[in-house]
Amino acid sequence: DSLRDYQRTGAHFLRRHGSVLLADQPGLGKTIQTLGSIVAHASMQDRDPTSHRPDPAKAHTRWHLIVTPKVAVNNVWVPEIGRWLRDKRVETLALTGTLAERQAALVGFSPRPETEHVFVVVNLESMRIKPVVDTYPKSLRPTAREIIRFSVKKKVDGKQVKIPMAYHPENGLVPGLLDREWDTVVCD
């Protein structure tokens, strides 16, 4: 299996531009373009800027969050990661089942020392992040203690910026999922 020319072009575009909406028709290879850009981006970051050779001191495990419809967790993303990245040091964690089962899988997961990429695939329905806004009636508004705050990194004008966000635990999000800093977040 190898990339088609348009898929290679798409993967390079994603790698160069970072936050991008990839909206090809079904079956054209959005998944492989996304995986290709993730691996290529990590490879570029791990290089010495002067010699352009791999720099082991810069290498570390990269964590990638894939948020996808429930049907695509085990039918698309998990098998495609295995298919396209089988020669890489990759581990995949599919967070499915009840909230307690998803939390136990995440808490109990520890990548092997040689792992370069960890892909955590979670179904969109389990995320249900709802913004905490002041338009809720006072009786339904969560207290400050109930709100969990986190930030998402985004490149703005060439600089990394943290965008503050918040969610209420009753939204069903896997506890601990947003406690880490993700190298990549993909919404399918």
Coordinates of N, CA and C in Angstrom, one line a residue:
D1 N 0.8 -1.2 0.0 CA 0.0 0.0 0.0 C 0.9 1.2 0.0
S2 N 0.5 2.2 -0.8 CA 1.2 3.5 -0.8 C 0.3 4.6 -1.1
L3 N 0.7 5.8 -0.8 CA -0.1 7.0 -1.1 C -0.2 7.3 -2.5
R4 N -1.4 7.8 -2.9 CA -1.6 8.3 -4.3 C -1.0 9.7 -4.3
D5 N -0.8 10.3 -5.5 CA -0.2 11.6 -5.6 C -1.0 12.6 -4.8
Y6 N -2.3 12.6 -5.1 CA -3.2 13.6 -4.4 C -3.2 13.5 -2.9
Q7 N -3.1 12.2 -2.4 CA -3.0 12.0 -1.0 C -1.7 12.5 -0.4
R8 N -0.6 12.3 -1.1 CA 0.7 12.8 -0.7 C 0.6 14.3 -0.6
T9 N 0.0 14.9 -1.6 CA -0.1 16.4 -1.7 C -0.9 16.9 -0.5
G10 N -2.0 16.2 -0.2 CA -2.9 16.5 0.9 C -2.2 16.4 2.3
A11 N -1.4 15.3 2.4 CA -0.7 15.1 3.7 C 0.4 16.2 3.9
H12 N 1.1 16.6 2.8 CA 2.1 17.7 2.9 C 1.4 19.0 3.2
F13 N 0.2 19.3 2.6 CA -0.6 20.5 2.9 C -0.9 20.5 4.4
L14 N -1.5 19.4 4.9 CA -1.8 19.4 6.3 C -0.6 19.6 7.2
R15 N 0.5 19.0 6.9 CA 1.7 19.2 7.7 C 2.2 20.6 7.8
R16 N 2.1 21.3 6.6 CA 2.6 22.6 6.5 C 1.7 23.6 7.2
H17 N 0.4 23.4 7.1 CA -0.6 24.4 7.6 C -1.2 24.2 8.9
G18 N -1.0 23.0 9.5 CA -1.5 22.8 10.9 C -3.0 22.6 11.0
S19 N -3.7 23.6 11.4 CA -5.1 23.5 11.6 C -5.8 23.7 10.3
V20 N -6.4 22.6 9.8 CA -6.9 22.6 8.4 C -8.2 21.8 8.4
L21 N -9.2 22.1 7.6 CA -10.4 21.3 7.4 C -10.1 20.5 6.1
L22 N -10.1 19.2 6.3 CA -9.9 18.3 5.1 C -11.3 17.7 4.8
A23 N -11.9 18.1 3.7 CA -13.3 17.7 3.4 C -13.4 17.0 2.0
D24 N -12.6 16.0 1.8 CA -12.7 15.2 0.6 C -14.0 14.3 0.6
Q25 N -14.3 13.8 -0.5 CA -15.4 12.9 -0.6 C -15.1 11.6 0.2
P26 N -16.1 10.8 0.6 CA -15.8 9.5 1.3 C -15.0 8.6 0.4
G27 N -14.0 7.9 0.9 CA -13.3 6.9 0.2 C -12.0 7.4 -0.5
L28 N -11.7 8.7 -0.4 CA -10.6 9.3 -1.1 C -9.3 9.3 -0.3
G29 N -9.4 8.9 1.0 CA -8.2 8.7 1.8 C -7.9 9.8 2.8
K30 N -8.9 10.4 3.4 CA -8.7 11.4 4.4 C -7.9 10.9 5.6
T31 N -8.2 9.6 6.0 CA -7.6 9.0 7.1 C -6.1 8.9 6.9
I32 N -5.7 8.3 5.8 CA -4.2 8.2 5.5 C -3.5 9.5 5.3
Q33 N -4.2 10.5 4.7 CA -3.6 11.8 4.6 C -3.3 12.4 6.0
T34 N -4.3 12.2 6.9 CA -4.1 12.7 8.3 C -3.0 12.0 9.0
L35 N -3.0 10.6 8.9 CA -1.9 9.9 9.5 C -0.5 10.2 9.0
G36 N -0.5 10.4 7.6 CA 0.8 10.7 7.0 C 1.3 12.1 7.5
S37 N 0.4 13.0 7.6 CA 0.8 14.4 8.0 C 1.3 14.4 9.5
I38 N 0.6 13.6 10.3 CA 1.0 13.5 11.8 C 2.4 12.9 11.9
V39 N 2.7 11.8 11.2 CA 4.0 11.2 11.3 C 5.1 12.1 10.6
A40 N 4.8 12.7 9.5 CA 5.8 13.6 8.8 C 6.1 14.8 9.7
H41 N 5.1 15.3 10.4 CA 5.3 16.5 11.2 C 6.2 16.1 12.4
A42 N 5.9 15.0 13.0 CA 6.8 14.6 14.2 C 8.2 14.3 13.7
S43 N 8.3 13.7 12.5 CA 9.7 13.5 12.0 C 10.4 14.8 11.8
M44 N 9.7 15.8 11.3 CA 10.4 17.1 11.0 C 10.8 17.8 12.4
Q45 N 9.9 17.6 13.4 CA 10.2 18.2 14.7 C 11.4 17.6 15.4
D46 N 11.6 16.3 15.1 CA 12.7 15.6 15.7 C 14.1 15.7 15.0
R47 N 14.2 16.6 14.1 CA 15.4 16.8 13.3 C 16.2 18.0 13.9
D48 N 17.5 17.9 13.8 CA 18.4 19.0 14.1 C 18.2 20.1 13.0
P49 N 18.0 21.3 13.5 CA 17.7 22.4 12.5 C 18.9 22.7 11.6
T50 N 20.1 22.4 12.0 CA 21.3 22.7 11.2 C 21.6 21.6 10.2
S51 N 21.7 20.4 10.7 CA 22.1 19.2 9.8 C 20.9 18.6 9.2
H52 N 19.7 18.8 9.7 CA 18.4 18.2 9.2 C 18.5 16.7 9.4
R53 N 19.3 16.2 10.2 CA 19.4 14.8 10.5 C 18.6 14.5 11.8
P54 N 18.1 13.3 12.0 CA 17.3 12.9 13.2 C 18.2 13.2 14.5
D55 N 17.5 13.9 15.4 CA 18.2 14.2 16.7 C 17.5 13.4 17.8
P56 N 18.1 12.4 18.3 CA 17.5 11.5 19.3 C 17.1 12.3 20.6
A57 N 17.8 13.4 20.9 CA 17.5 14.2 22.1 C 16.1 14.9 21.9
K58 N 15.6 15.1 20.7 CA 14.3 15.7 20.5 C 13.2 14.7 20.4
A59 N 13.5 13.5 20.3 CA 12.5 12.5 20.1 C 11.8 12.2 21.4
H60 N 10.5 12.1 21.4 CA 9.7 11.7 22.5 C 8.3 11.1 22.0
T61 N 7.6 10.5 22.9 CA 6.3 9.9 22.6 C 5.3 11.0 22.2
R62 N 4.7 10.9 21.1 CA 3.7 11.9 20.7 C 2.3 11.3 20.9
W63 N 1.5 12.1 21.5 CA 0.1 11.7 21.8 C -0.9 12.4 20.9
H64 N -1.8 11.6 20.3 CA -2.7 12.1 19.3 C -4.1 11.6 19.7
L65 N -5.0 12.6 19.8 CA -6.4 12.3 20.1 C -7.2 12.4 18.9
I66 N -7.9 11.3 18.6 CA -8.8 11.2 17.4 C -10.2 11.1 17.9
V67 N -11.1 12.1 17.6 CA -12.5 12.1 18.0 C -13.3 11.8 16.7
T68 N -14.1 10.7 16.8 CA -14.7 10.2 15.6 C -16.1 9.6 15.9
P69 N -17.0 9.5 15.0 CA -18.3 8.9 15.2 C -18.0 7.4 15.8
K70 N -18.9 7.0 16.6 CA -18.8 5.7 17.3 C -18.5 4.6 16.3
V71 N -19.2 4.5 15.2 CA -19.0 3.5 14.2 C -17.6 3.5 13.6
A72 N -16.9 4.6 13.6 CA -15.6 4.7 12.9 C -14.4 4.4 13.9
V73 N -14.7 4.3 15.2 CA -13.6 4.0 16.1 C -12.9 2.7 15.8
N74 N -13.7 1.6 15.8 CA -13.1 0.3 15.5 C -13.2 -0.2 14.1
N75 N -14.0 0.5 13.3 CA -14.2 0.1 11.9 C -13.3 0.9 10.9
V76 N -12.8 2.1 11.3 CA -12.0 2.9 10.4 C -10.6 3.2 11.1
W77 N -10.6 4.0 12.2 CA -9.4 4.5 12.7 C -8.4 3.4 13.2
V78 N -8.9 2.5 14.1 CA -8.0 1.5 14.7 C -7.4 0.6 13.6
P79 N -8.2 0.1 12.6 CA -7.6 -0.7 11.6 C -6.7 0.1 10.6
E80 N -7.1 1.3 10.3 CA -6.3 2.1 9.4 C -4.9 2.5 10.0
I81 N -4.9 2.8 11.3 CA -3.6 3.0 12.0 C -2.8 1.8 11.9
G82 N -3.4 0.6 12.2 CA -2.6 -0.6 12.1 C -2.1 -0.9 10.7
R83 N -2.9 -0.6 9.7 CA -2.6 -0.9 8.3 C -1.5 0.1 7.8
W84 N -1.6 1.4 8.0 CA -0.7 2.3 7.4 C 0.6 2.6 8.3
L85 N 0.5 2.3 9.5 CA 1.6 2.6 10.4 C 2.2 1.3 11.1
R86 N 2.0 0.2 10.4 CA 2.5 -1.1 11.0 C 4.0 -1.2 11.2
D87 N 4.7 -0.4 10.4 CA 6.2 -0.5 10.6 C 6.7 0.6 11.5
K88 N 5.8 1.4 12.1 CA 6.2 2.4 13.1 C 6.0 1.9 14.5
R89 N 6.6 2.6 15.4 CA 6.4 2.3 16.9 C 5.2 3.0 17.4
V90 N 4.0 2.3 17.2 CA 2.7 3.0 17.4 C 1.9 2.1 18.4
E91 N 1.2 2.7 19.2 CA 0.2 2.1 20.1 C -1.2 2.8 19.9
T92 N -2.2 2.0 19.9 CA -3.6 2.6 19.7 C -4.4 2.2 20.9
L93 N -5.1 3.2 21.4 CA -6.0 2.9 22.6 C -7.4 3.4 22.1
A94 N -8.3 2.5 21.9 CA -9.7 2.8 21.6 C -10.5 2.9 22.8
L95 N -11.1 4.1 23.1 CA -11.9 4.3 24.3 C -13.3 4.1 24.0
T96 N -13.8 2.9 24.3 CA -15.2 2.6 24.0 C -15.8 2.0 25.2
G97 N -17.1 1.8 25.2 CA -17.9 1.2 26.3 C -18.4 2.3 27.2
T98 N -18.7 2.0 28.5 CA -19.3 2.9 29.4 C -18.2 3.9 29.8
L99 N -18.7 5.0 30.5 CA -17.8 6.0 31.0 C -16.8 5.4 31.9
A100 N -17.2 4.5 32.8 CA -16.3 3.9 33.7 C -15.2 3.0 33.0
E101 N -15.7 2.3 31.9 CA -14.8 1.5 31.2 C -13.7 2.3 30.4
R102 N -14.2 3.4 29.8 CA -13.3 4.3 29.1 C -12.3 4.9 30.1
Q103 N -12.7 5.4 31.2 CA -11.8 5.9 32.2 C -10.8 4.9 32.7
A104 N -11.2 3.7 33.0 CA -10.3 2.6 33.4 C -9.3 2.3 32.3
A105 N -9.7 2.3 31.1 CA -8.8 2.0 30.0 C -7.7 3.1 29.9
L106 N -8.1 4.4 30.0 CA -7.2 5.5 29.9 C -6.2 5.5 31.1
V107 N -6.8 5.4 32.3 CA -5.9 5.4 33.5 C -5.0 4.2 33.5
G108 N -5.4 3.1 33.1 CA -4.6 1.9 33.1 C -3.6 1.8 31.9
F109 N -3.6 2.7 31.0 CA -2.7 2.6 29.8 C -1.4 3.3 30.1
S110 N -0.3 2.6 29.7 CA 1.0 3.2 29.8 C 1.8 2.7 28.6
P111 N 2.2 3.6 27.7 CA 2.9 3.2 26.5 C 4.3 2.5 26.8
R112 N 4.7 1.6 25.9 CA 6.0 1.0 26.0 C 7.1 2.1 25.8
P113 N 8.2 2.0 26.4 CA 9.3 3.0 26.3 C 9.7 3.3 24.9
E114 N 9.6 2.3 24.0 CA 10.0 2.6 22.6 C 8.9 3.2 21.7
T115 N 7.7 3.4 22.2 CA 6.6 3.9 21.5 C 6.9 5.3 21.0
E116 N 6.7 5.6 19.8 CA 6.8 7.0 19.2 C 5.5 7.7 19.1
H117 N 4.4 7.0 18.8 CA 3.1 7.6 18.7 C 2.1 6.8 19.4
V118 N 1.2 7.5 20.2 CA 0.1 6.9 20.9 C -1.2 7.6 20.3
F119 N -2.0 6.8 19.7 CA -3.3 7.3 19.1 C -4.4 6.9 20.1
V120 N -5.1 7.9 20.7 CA -6.2 7.6 21.5 C -7.4 7.9 20.7
V121 N -8.3 6.9 20.4 CA -9.4 7.1 19.6 C -10.7 7.0 20.4
V122 N -11.5 8.1 20.4 CA -12.6 8.1 21.3 C -13.8 8.5 20.4
N123 N -15.0 8.0 20.7 CA -16.2 8.3 19.9 C -16.7 9.7 20.3
L124 N -17.1 10.3 19.2 CA -17.7 11.7 19.3 C -18.8 11.8 20.3
E125 N -19.7 10.8 20.3 CA -20.8 10.8 21.2 C -20.4 10.8 22.7
S126 N -19.3 10.2 23.0 CA -18.9 10.2 24.4 C -18.2 11.5 24.8
M127 N -17.8 12.4 23.9 CA -17.2 13.6 24.2 C -18.2 14.7 24.7
R128 N -19.2 14.9 23.9 CA -20.3 15.9 24.2 C -19.8 17.1 25.1
I129 N -18.8 17.7 24.6 CA -18.3 18.9 25.3 C -19.3 20.0 25.0
K130 N -19.9 20.5 26.1 CA -20.8 21.6 25.9 C -20.2 22.9 26.6
P131 N -20.2 24.0 25.9 CA -19.7 25.2 26.6 C -20.4 25.5 27.8
V132 N -19.7 26.0 28.8 CA -20.3 26.5 30.0 C -20.6 28.0 29.8
V133 N -21.8 28.4 29.7 CA -22.2 29.8 29.3 C -23.1 30.3 30.4
D134 N -23.2 31.6 30.4 CA -24.0 32.3 31.4 C -25.5 32.4 31.0
T135 N -25.8 31.8 29.8 CA -27.2 31.8 29.4 C -28.0 30.7 30.0
Y136 N -27.4 29.8 30.8 CA -28.2 28.8 31.5 C -29.0 29.5 32.6
P137 N -30.2 28.9 32.9 CA -30.9 29.5 34.0 C -30.0 29.3 35.3
K138 N -30.1 30.2 36.2 CA -29.3 30.1 37.4 C -29.4 28.8 38.1
S139 N -30.5 28.2 38.1 CA -30.7 26.9 38.8 C -29.9 25.8 38.1
L140 N -29.6 25.9 36.8 CA -28.9 24.9 36.1 C -27.4 25.2 35.9
R141 N -27.1 26.4 36.2 CA -25.7 26.8 36.0 C -24.7 26.1 36.9
P142 N -23.7 25.5 36.3 CA -22.7 24.7 37.2 C -22.0 25.7 38.1
T143 N -21.6 25.2 39.3 CA -20.8 26.1 40.1 C -19.3 26.0 39.6
A144 N -18.5 27.0 40.1 CA -17.1 27.0 39.7 C -16.4 25.7 40.0
R145 N -16.8 25.1 41.1 CA -16.2 23.9 41.5 C -16.5 22.7 40.6
E146 N -17.6 22.7 39.9 CA -18.0 21.7 39.0 C -17.4 21.8 37.6
I147 N -17.0 23.0 37.3 CA -16.5 23.2 35.9 C -15.0 22.8 35.9
I148 N -14.7 22.1 34.8 CA -13.3 21.6 34.6 C -12.8 22.5 33.4
R149 N -11.7 23.1 33.7 CA -11.1 24.0 32.7 C -9.9 23.4 32.1
F150 N -9.7 23.7 30.8 CA -8.5 23.2 30.0 C -8.2 24.1 28.9
S151 N -7.2 23.9 28.2 CA -6.8 24.8 27.1 C -6.4 23.9 25.9
V152 N -6.6 24.5 24.7 CA -6.3 23.8 23.5 C -5.2 24.7 22.8
K153 N -4.1 24.1 22.4 CA -3.0 24.8 21.7 C -3.4 25.1 20.3
K154 N -3.2 26.3 19.8 CA -3.4 26.6 18.4 C -2.4 27.6 18.0
K155 N -2.0 27.5 16.7 CA -1.0 28.4 16.2 C -1.7 29.6 15.6
V156 N -1.4 30.8 16.1 CA -2.0 32.0 15.6 C -0.8 33.0 15.3
D157 N -0.8 33.4 14.0 CA 0.3 34.4 13.6 C 1.7 33.8 13.9
G158 N 1.8 32.5 13.7 CA 3.1 31.9 13.9 C 3.5 31.6 15.3
K159 N 2.6 31.9 16.3 CA 2.9 31.7 17.7 C 1.9 30.7 18.3
Q160 N 2.4 29.8 19.2 CA 1.5 28.9 19.9 C 0.7 29.7 20.9
V161 N -0.6 29.5 20.9 CA -1.5 30.2 21.8 C -2.4 29.2 22.5
K162 N -2.7 29.3 23.8 CA -3.5 28.4 24.5 C -4.9 29.1 24.6
I163 N -5.9 28.4 24.1 CA -7.3 28.9 24.1 C -8.0 28.2 25.2
P164 N -8.5 29.0 26.2 CA -9.1 28.4 27.4 C -10.5 27.9 27.0
M165 N -10.9 26.7 27.6 CA -12.2 26.1 27.4 C -12.6 25.5 28.7
A166 N -13.9 25.1 28.8 CA -14.4 24.5 30.0 C -15.5 23.5 29.7
Y167 N -15.7 22.6 30.5 CA -16.8 21.6 30.4 C -17.3 21.2 31.8
H168 N -18.5 20.7 31.8 CA -19.1 20.2 33.0 C -19.0 18.7 33.0
P169 N -18.6 18.1 34.1 CA -18.4 16.6 34.1 C -19.6 15.8 33.7
E170 N -20.8 16.3 33.9 CA -22.0 15.6 33.5 C -22.1 15.4 32.0
N171 N -21.2 16.1 31.3 CA -21.3 15.9 29.8 C -20.8 14.6 29.3
G172 N -20.3 13.8 30.2 CA -19.9 12.4 29.8 C -18.5 12.2 29.3
L173 N -17.7 13.3 29.4 CA -16.3 13.2 28.9 C -15.5 12.3 29.8
V174 N -14.6 11.5 29.2 CA -13.7 10.6 30.0 C -12.9 11.5 30.9
P175 N -13.0 11.3 32.2 CA -12.2 12.1 33.2 C -10.7 11.8 32.9
G176 N -9.9 12.8 32.9 CA -8.5 12.7 32.6 C -8.1 12.8 31.1
L177 N -9.1 12.8 30.2 CA -8.8 12.8 28.8 C -8.1 14.2 28.4
L178 N -8.6 15.2 29.0 CA -8.1 16.5 28.7 C -7.0 17.1 29.7
D179 N -6.6 16.2 30.5 CA -5.5 16.6 31.5 C -4.1 16.6 30.9
R180 N -4.0 16.0 29.7 CA -2.7 16.0 29.1 C -2.6 17.0 28.0
E181 N -1.4 17.3 27.5 CA -1.2 18.2 26.4 C -1.1 17.3 25.2
W182 N -2.0 17.4 24.2 CA -2.0 16.6 23.0 C -1.2 17.2 21.9
D183 N -0.4 16.3 21.2 CA 0.4 16.8 20.1 C -0.5 17.1 18.9
T184 N -1.6 16.3 18.8 CA -2.5 16.4 17.7 C -3.9 16.1 18.2
V185 N -4.9 16.9 17.7 CA -6.3 16.6 18.0 C -7.0 16.5 16.6
V186 N -7.6 15.4 16.3 CA -8.3 15.2 15.0 C -9.8 15.0 15.3
C187 N -10.6 15.8 14.6 CA -12.1 15.6 14.7 C -12.5 15.1 13.4
D188 N -13.0 13.9 13.4 CA -13.5 13.2 12.1 C -15.0 13.4 12.0

